Short mmCIF file of C-alpha atoms and ligand atoms in Angstrom, two decimals:
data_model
loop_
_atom_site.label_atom_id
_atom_site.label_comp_id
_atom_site.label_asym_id
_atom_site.label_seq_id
_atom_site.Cartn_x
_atom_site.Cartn_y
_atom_site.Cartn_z
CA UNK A 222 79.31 136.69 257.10
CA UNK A 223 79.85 137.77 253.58
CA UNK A 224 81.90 134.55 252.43
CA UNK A 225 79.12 131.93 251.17
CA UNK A 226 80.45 127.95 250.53
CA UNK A 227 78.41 127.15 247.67
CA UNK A 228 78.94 123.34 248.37
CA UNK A 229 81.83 121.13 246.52
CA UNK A 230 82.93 120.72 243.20
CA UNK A 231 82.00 117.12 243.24
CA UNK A 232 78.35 118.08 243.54
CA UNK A 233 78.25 119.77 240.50
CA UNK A 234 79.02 116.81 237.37
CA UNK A 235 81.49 117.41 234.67
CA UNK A 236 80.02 119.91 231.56
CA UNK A 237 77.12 121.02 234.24
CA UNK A 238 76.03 124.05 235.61
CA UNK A 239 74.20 124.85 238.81
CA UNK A 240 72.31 127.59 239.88
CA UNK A 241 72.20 129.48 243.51
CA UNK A 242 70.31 131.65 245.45
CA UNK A 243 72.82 132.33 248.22
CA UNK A 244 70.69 135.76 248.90
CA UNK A 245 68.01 133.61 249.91
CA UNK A 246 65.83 135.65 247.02
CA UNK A 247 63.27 132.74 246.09
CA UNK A 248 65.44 132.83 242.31
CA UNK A 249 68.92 131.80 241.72
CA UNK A 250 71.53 134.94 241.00
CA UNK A 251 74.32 133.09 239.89
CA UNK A 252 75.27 130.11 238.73
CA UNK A 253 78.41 128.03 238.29
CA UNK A 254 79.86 126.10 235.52
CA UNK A 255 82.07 123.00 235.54
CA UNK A 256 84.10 122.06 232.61
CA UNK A 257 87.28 119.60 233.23
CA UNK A 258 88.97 120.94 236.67
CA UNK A 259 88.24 124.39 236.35
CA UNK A 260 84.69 125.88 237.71
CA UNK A 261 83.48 129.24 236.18
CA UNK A 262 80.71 131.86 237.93
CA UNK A 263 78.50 134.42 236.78
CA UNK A 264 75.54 136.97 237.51
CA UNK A 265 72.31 134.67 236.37
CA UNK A 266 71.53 138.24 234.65
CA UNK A 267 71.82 138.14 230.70
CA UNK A 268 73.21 141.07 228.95
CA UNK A 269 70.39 141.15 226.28
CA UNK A 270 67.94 141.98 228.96
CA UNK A 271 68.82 143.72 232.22
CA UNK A 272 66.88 141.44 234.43
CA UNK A 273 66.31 138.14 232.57
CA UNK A 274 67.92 135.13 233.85
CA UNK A 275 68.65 132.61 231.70
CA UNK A 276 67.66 129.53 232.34
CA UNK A 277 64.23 127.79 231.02
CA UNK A 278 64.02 125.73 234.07
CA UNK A 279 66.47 125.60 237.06
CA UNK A 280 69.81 124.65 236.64
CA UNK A 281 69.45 123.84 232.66
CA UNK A 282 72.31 126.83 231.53
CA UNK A 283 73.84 124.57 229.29
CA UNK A 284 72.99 123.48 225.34
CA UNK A 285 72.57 119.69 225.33
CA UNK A 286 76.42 119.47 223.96
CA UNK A 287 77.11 121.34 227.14
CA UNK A 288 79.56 123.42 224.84
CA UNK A 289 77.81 127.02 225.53
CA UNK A 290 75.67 128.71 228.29
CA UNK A 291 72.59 129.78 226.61
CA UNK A 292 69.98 132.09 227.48
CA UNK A 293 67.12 130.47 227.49
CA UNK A 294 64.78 133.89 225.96
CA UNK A 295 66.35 134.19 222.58
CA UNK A 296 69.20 131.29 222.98
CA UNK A 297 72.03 133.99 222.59
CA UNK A 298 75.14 131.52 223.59
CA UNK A 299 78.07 132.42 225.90
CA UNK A 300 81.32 131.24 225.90
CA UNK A 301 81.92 128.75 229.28
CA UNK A 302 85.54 130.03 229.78
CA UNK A 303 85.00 133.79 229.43
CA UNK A 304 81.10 134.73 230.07
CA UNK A 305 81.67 135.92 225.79
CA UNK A 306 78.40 135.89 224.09
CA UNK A 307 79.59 134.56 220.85
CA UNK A 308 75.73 134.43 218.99
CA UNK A 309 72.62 135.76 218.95
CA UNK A 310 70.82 138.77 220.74
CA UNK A 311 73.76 140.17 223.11
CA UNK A 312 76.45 139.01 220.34
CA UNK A 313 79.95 141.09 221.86
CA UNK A 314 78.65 141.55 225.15
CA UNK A 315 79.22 139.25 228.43
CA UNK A 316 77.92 137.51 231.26
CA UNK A 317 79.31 139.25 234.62
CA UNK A 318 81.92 136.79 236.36
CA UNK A 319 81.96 136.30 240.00
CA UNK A 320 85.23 135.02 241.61
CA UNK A 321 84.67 131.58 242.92
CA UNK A 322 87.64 130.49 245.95
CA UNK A 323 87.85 126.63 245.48
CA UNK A 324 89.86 125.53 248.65
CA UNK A 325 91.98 122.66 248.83
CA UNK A 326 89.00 120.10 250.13
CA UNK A 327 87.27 121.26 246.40
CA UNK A 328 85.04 123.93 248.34
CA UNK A 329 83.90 127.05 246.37
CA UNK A 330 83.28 129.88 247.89
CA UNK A 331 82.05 133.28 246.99
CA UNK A 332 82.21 136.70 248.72
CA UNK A 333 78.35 137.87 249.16
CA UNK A 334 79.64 141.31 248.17
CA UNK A 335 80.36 140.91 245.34
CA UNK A 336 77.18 139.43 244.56
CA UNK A 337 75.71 142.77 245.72
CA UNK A 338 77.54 144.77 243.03
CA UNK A 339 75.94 142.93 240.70
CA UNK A 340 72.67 143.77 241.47
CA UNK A 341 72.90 147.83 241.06
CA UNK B 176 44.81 136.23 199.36
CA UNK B 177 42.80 134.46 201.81
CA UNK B 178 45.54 133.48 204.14
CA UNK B 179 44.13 132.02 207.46
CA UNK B 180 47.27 132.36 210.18
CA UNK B 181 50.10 130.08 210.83
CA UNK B 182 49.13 126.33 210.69
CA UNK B 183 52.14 125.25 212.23
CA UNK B 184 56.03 126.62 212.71
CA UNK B 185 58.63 123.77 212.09
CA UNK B 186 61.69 124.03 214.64
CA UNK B 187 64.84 121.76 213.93
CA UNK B 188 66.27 122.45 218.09
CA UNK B 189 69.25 121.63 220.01
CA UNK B 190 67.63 120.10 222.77
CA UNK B 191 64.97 117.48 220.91
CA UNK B 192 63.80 115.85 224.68
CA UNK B 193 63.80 119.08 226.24
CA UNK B 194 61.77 120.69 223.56
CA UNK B 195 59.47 117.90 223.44
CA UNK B 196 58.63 117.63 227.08
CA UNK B 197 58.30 121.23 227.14
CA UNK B 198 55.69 120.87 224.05
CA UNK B 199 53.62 118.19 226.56
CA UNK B 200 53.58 120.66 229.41
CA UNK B 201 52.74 123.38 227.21
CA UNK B 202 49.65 121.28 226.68
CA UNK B 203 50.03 120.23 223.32
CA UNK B 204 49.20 116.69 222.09
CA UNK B 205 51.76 114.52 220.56
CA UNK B 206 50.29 113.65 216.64
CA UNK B 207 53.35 111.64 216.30
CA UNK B 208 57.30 111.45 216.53
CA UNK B 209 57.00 115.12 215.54
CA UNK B 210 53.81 116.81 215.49
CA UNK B 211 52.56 118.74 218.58
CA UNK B 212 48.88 120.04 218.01
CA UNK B 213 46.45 121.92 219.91
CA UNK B 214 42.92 121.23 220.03
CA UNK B 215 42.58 122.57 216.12
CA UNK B 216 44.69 120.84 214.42
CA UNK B 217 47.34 123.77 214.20
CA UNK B 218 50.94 123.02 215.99
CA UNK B 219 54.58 123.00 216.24
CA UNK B 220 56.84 120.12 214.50
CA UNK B 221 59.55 119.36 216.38
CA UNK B 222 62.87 118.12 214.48
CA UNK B 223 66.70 117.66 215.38
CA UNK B 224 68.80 120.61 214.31
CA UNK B 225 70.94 117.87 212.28
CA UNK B 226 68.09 116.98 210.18
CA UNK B 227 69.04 117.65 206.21
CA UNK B 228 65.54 117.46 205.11
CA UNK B 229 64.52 120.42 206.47
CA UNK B 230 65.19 124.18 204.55
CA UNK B 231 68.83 125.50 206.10
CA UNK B 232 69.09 127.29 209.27
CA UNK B 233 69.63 131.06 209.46
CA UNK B 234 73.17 131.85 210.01
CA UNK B 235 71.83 134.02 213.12
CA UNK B 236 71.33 130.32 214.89
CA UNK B 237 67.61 130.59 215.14
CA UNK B 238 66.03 127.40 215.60
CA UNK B 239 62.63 128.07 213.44
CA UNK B 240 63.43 126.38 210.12
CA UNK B 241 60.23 127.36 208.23
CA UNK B 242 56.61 128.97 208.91
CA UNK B 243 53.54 127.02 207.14
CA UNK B 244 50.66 129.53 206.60
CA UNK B 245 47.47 127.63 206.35
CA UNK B 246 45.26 129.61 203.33
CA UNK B 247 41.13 128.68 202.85
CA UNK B 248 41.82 126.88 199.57
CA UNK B 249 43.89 125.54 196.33
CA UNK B 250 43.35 128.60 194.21
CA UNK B 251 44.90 130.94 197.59
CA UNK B 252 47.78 128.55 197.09
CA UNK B 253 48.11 128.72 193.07
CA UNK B 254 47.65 132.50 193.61
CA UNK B 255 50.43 132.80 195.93
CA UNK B 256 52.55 130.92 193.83
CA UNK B 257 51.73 133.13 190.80
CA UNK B 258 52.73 136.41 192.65
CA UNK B 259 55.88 135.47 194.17
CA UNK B 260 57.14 133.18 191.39
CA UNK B 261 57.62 136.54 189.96
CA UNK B 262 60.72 137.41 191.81
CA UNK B 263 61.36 134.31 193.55
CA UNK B 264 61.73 130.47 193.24
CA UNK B 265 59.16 128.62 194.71
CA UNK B 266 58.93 124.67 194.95
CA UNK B 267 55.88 122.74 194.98
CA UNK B 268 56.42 120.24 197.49
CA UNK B 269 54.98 116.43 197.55
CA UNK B 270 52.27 117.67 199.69
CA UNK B 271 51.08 119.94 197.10
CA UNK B 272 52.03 122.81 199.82
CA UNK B 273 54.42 125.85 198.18
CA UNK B 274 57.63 126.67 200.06
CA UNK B 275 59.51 129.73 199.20
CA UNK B 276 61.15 132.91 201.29
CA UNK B 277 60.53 135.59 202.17
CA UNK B 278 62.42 139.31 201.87
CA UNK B 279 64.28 138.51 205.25
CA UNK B 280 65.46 135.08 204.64
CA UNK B 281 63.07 133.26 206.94
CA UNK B 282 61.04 130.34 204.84
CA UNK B 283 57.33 129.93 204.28
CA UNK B 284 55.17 127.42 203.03
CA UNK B 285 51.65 127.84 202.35
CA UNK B 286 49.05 124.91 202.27
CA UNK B 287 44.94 124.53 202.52
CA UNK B 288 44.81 124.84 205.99
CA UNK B 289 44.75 122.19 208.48
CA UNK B 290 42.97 124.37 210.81
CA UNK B 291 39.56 122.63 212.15
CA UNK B 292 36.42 124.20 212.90
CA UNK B 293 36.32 124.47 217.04
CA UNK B 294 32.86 124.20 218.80
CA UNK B 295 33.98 125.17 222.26
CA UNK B 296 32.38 127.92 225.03
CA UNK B 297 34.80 130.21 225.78
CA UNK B 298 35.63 130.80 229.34
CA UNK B 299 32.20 132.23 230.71
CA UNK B 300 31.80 135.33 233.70
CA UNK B 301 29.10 136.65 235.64
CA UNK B 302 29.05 140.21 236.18
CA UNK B 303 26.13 142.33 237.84
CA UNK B 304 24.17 144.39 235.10
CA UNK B 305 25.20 141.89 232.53
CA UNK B 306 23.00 138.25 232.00
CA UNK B 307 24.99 135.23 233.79
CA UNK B 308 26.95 133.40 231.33
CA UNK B 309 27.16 130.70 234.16
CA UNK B 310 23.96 129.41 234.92
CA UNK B 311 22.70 129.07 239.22
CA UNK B 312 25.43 126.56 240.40
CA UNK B 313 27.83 125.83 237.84
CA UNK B 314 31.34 126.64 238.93
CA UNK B 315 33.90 128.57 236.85
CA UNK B 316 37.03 127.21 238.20
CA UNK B 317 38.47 123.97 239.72
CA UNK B 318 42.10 122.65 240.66
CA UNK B 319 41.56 119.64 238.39
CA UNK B 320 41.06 121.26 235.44
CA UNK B 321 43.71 120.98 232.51
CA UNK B 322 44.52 123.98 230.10
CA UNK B 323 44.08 122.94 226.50
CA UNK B 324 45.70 125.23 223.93
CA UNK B 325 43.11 126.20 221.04
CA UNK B 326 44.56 127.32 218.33
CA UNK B 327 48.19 128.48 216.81
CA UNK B 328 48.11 132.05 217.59
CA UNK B 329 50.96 134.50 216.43
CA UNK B 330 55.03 134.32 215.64
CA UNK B 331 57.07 137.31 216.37
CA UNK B 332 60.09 137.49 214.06
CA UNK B 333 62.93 139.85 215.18
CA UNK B 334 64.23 141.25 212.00
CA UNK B 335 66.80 143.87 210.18
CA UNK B 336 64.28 145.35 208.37
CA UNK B 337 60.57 145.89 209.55
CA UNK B 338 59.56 148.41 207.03
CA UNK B 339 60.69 145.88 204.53
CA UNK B 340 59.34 142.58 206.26
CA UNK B 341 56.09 144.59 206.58
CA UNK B 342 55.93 145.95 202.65
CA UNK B 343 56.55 142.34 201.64
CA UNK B 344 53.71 141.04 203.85
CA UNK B 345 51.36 143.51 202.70
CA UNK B 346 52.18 143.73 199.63
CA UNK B 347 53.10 140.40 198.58
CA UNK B 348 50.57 138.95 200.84
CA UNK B 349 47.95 140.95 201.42
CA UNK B 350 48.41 141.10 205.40
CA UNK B 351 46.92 144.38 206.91
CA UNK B 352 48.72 146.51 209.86
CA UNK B 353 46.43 146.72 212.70
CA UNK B 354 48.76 148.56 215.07
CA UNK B 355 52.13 149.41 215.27
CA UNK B 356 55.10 150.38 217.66
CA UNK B 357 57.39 153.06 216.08
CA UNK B 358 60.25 152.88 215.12
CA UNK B 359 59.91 149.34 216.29
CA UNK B 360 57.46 147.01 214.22
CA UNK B 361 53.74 146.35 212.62
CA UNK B 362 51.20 144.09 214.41
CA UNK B 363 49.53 142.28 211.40
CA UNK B 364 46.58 140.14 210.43
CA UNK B 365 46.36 137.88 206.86
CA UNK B 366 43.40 138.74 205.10
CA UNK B 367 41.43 135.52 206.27
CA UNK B 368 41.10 136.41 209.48
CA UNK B 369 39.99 139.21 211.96
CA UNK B 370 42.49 138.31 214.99
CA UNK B 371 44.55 141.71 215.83
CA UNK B 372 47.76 140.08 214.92
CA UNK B 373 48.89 136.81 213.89
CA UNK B 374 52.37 138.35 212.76
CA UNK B 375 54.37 140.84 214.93
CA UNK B 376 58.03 142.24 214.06
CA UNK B 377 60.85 143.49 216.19
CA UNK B 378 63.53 145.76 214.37
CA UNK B 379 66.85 144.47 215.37
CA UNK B 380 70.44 144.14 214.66
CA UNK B 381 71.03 141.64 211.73
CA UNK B 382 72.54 139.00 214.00
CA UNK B 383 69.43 138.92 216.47
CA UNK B 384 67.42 137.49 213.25
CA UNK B 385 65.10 134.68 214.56
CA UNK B 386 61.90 134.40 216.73
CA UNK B 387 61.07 136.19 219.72
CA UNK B 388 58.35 134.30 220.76
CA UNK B 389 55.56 132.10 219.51
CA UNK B 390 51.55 131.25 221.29
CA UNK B 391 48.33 129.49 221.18
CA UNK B 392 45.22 131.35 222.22
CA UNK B 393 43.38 129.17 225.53
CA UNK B 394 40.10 129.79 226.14
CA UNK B 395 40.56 132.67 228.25
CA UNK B 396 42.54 134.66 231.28
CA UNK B 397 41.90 131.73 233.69
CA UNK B 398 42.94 129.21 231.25
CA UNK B 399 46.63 131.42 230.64
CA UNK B 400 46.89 132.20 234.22
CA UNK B 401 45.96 128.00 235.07
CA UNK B 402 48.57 127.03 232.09
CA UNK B 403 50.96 129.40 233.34
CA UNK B 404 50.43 128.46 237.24
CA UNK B 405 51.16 124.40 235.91
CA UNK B 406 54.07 125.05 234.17
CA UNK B 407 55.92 127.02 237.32
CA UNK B 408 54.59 124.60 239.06
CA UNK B 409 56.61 121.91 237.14
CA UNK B 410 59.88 123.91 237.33
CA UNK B 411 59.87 126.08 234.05
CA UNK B 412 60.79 130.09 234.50
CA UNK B 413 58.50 133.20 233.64
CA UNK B 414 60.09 135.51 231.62
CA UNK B 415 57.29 137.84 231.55
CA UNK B 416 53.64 138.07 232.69
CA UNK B 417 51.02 137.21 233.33
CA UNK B 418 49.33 140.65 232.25
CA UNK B 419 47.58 142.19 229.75
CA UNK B 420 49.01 144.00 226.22
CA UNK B 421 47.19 146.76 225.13
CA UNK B 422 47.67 146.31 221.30
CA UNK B 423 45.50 143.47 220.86
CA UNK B 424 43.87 143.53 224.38
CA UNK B 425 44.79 139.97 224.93
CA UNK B 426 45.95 138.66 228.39
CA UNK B 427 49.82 136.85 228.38
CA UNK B 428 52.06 134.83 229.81
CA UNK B 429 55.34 134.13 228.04
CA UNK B 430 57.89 131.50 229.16
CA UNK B 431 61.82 130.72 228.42
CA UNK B 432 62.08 127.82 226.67
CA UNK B 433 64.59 125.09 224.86
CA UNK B 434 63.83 126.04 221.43
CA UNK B 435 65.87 129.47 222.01
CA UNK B 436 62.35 131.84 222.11
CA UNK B 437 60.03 132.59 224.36
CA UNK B 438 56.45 130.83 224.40
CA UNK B 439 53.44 132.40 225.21
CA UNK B 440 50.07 132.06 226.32
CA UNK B 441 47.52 133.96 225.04
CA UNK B 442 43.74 134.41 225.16
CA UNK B 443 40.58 137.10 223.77
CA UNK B 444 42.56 139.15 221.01
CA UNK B 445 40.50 141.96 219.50
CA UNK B 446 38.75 141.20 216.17
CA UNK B 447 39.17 143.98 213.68
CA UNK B 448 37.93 144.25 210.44
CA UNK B 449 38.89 146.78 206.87
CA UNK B 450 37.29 149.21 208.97
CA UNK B 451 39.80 149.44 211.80
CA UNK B 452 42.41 152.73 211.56
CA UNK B 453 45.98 151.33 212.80
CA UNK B 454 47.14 152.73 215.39
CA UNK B 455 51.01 154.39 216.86
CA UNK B 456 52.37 154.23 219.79
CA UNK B 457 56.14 154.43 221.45
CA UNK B 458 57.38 151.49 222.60
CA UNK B 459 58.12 150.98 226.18
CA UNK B 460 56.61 149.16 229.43
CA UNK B 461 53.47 152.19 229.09
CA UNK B 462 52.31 150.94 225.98
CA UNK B 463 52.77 147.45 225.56
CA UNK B 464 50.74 146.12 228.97
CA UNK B 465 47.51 147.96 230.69
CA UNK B 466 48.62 145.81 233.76
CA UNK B 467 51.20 143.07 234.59
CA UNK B 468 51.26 140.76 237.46
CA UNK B 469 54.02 138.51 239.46
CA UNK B 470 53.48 135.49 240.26
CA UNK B 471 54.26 134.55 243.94
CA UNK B 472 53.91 130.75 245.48
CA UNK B 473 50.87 129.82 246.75
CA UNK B 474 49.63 131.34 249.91
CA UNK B 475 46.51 131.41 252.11
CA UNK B 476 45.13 134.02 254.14
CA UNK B 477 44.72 132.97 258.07
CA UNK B 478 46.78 131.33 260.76
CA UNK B 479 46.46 130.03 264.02
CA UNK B 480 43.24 130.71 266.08
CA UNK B 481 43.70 133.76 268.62
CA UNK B 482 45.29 132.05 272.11
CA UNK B 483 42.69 131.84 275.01
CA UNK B 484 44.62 134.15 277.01
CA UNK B 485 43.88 137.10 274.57
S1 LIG C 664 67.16 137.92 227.26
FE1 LIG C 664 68.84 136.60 226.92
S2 LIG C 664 68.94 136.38 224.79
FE2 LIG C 664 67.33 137.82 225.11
#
């Protein structure tokens, strides 16, 4: 089984993030965003450092206007929409997206495989 | 000038709860609405980003709003004053503390330190060849124990221009390079102390201006690795360590944190004196740790006794 249901929209509030681990790695390697309807996915990897994830404690991705994902080593902030970092370190470069499938009971789902391109 | 380290680095954050509760956890003590201290006096103030009062922020979004440098006495302070007034404004404040900037835009003040005098053992080991430092039946470790951070130790200021940010130390300031990473940035030490490095800089892009990380020394590698182990323990994420640098010799652990840098424990820096030839090295994983460790969850050796059939 490569599709994973990362649970409902519902679970995750409005203007919060979540991490996962759906590898079962002991850390989370992505995490999602909600903002309005729309949820947004990527890599738990920031671009400044190859292997740094981002947040300071789990699940806190978010700055405490929950405008920007922030990396939690040197608080370079991403755009929510587009993964952009728009300030500090990694300034230019971006977060790597991972396609969510929200069904029409508000599941999201992601393909495992993808995940697994992420990680070379 | 007889500058003694950093008595305190003034943050105006994003996150004021956050940063707080991190602060407690850290181990520091709570002075008041925005003082965190460690056991000498020396700390972190911990403001709003919103707050006017403070100097601006770097455009670079760094949340370090100014470094106060604690120096042994009034004439250090007038003496500062005189040298840099020659290129630069600098404002007495009500305090009777000096505030001014530096050649890459970051702001210092300089005050008679607040640093007090510790009378503490260090963390104590018992070696063969080598006379007990623990005496017959006094234990070194125990679960209850609570890490106290000591003392302020070092910032680490990414910057455009580390040969510049070093010449204005040095020469300005009278800070001394103890070691250095080409191509990359000076370890240094103020005059008014023998710690390898209170001061560390990271060449960067312009926009990456800010802080990479900032630490307190504990009392030693038990004390970082306990500290450490506690704050996993209540949910906050390693970013690197624990291990041991090379440059300085001491033993780290460095966390992510709300106030956009990493935080760091560290504990028994080499002491160096005028003596002491700097030395060069590349930068890289080789040079910059002798070892470095993971941590892993709790485990214990064991399991269930051998069955009776066996
Ligand atoms: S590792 Fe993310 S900003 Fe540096």
């Amino acid at each position: 089984m490569s599709r994973v249901r990362l649970g409902n929209i519902v679970d995750i509030a409005d203007g919060q993030a979540r991490g996962f681990d759906p590898g079962c790695t002991g850390q989370d390697s992505l995490f999602v965003v909600r903002k309005g309807g729309m949820v947004y996915a990527y890599s738990d990897v920031c671009p400044h450092y190859g292997s740094t994830s981002l947040p300071w404690k789990r699940h806190q991705y978010l700055d405490a206007a929950c405008k920007y994902i922030v990396c939690a080593a040197h608080g370079a902030l991403f755009d929510i929409e587009n993964g952009l970092c728009i300030q500090g370190a990694c300034e230019g470069q971006s977060l790597a997206k991972i396609e969510v499938e929200v069904n029409a009971c508000n599941d999201m789902w992601v393909d495992l495989r993808i995940i697994e391109e992420f990680k070379s | 000038m007889n500058i003694i380290g950093p008595d305190k680095l003034i943050f105006a954050v994003d996150d004021v709860t956050a940063c707080k509760q991190f602060a407690l956890d850290y181990g520091l003590t709570q002075l008041d609405d925005v003082n965190f201290v460690a056991l000498d006096g020396t700390g972190i103030e911990i403001h709003s980003k919103d707050n006017a009062s403070l100097p601006e922020a770097l455009s670079t979004g760094s949340m370090l709003r100014k470094t106060l440098y604690g120096v042994a006495d009034n004439a250090t302070v007038d003496a500062i004053k005189a040298e840099l007034s020659k290129d630069r404004e600098v404002k007495t404040l009500d305090d009777g503390s000096i505030e001014t900037m530096d050649d890459m835009g970051f702001v210092l003040g300089f005050q008679v330190t607040i640093r007090q005098a510790l009378d503490l053992p260090a963390e104590t080991i018992n070696a063969p060849g080598a006379p007990p430092q623990r005496g017959v039946n006094e234990t070194g470790v125990s679960k209850e124990f609570v890490a106290k951070p000591r003392s302020l130790s070092h910032v680490v200021y990414f910057v455009p221009d580390a040969v510049k940010a070093e010449a204005f130390f040095a020469e300005r300031l009278g800070f001394v390079t103890t070691d250095r990473f080409k191509h990359m940035g000076p370890f240094m030490r103020p005059a008014g102390t023998n710690d390898h490095h209170t001061l560390f800089f990271l060449n960067t892009p312009p926009h990456m201006q800010g802080v990479e990380h900032f630490t307190f020394h504990m009392s030693g590698p038990t004390e970082v690795a306990q500290a450490g182990n506690a704050l996993v323990e209540k949910g906050y994420q390693s970013f690197w360590g624990p291990g041991r640098h090379i440059f300085g010799s001491n033993w780290f652990w460095y966390f992510k944190s709300p106030f956009g840098c990493n935080v760091e424990y560290d504990a028994d820096m080499d002491l160096h004196d005028d003596q002491w030839v700097a030395r060069e090295a590349m930068p890289g994983a080789d040079n910059s740790q002798v070892f470095l460790l993971h941590y892993e969850e709790k485990w214990a050796p064991g399991g269930p006794p051998p069955s009776k059939a066996s």
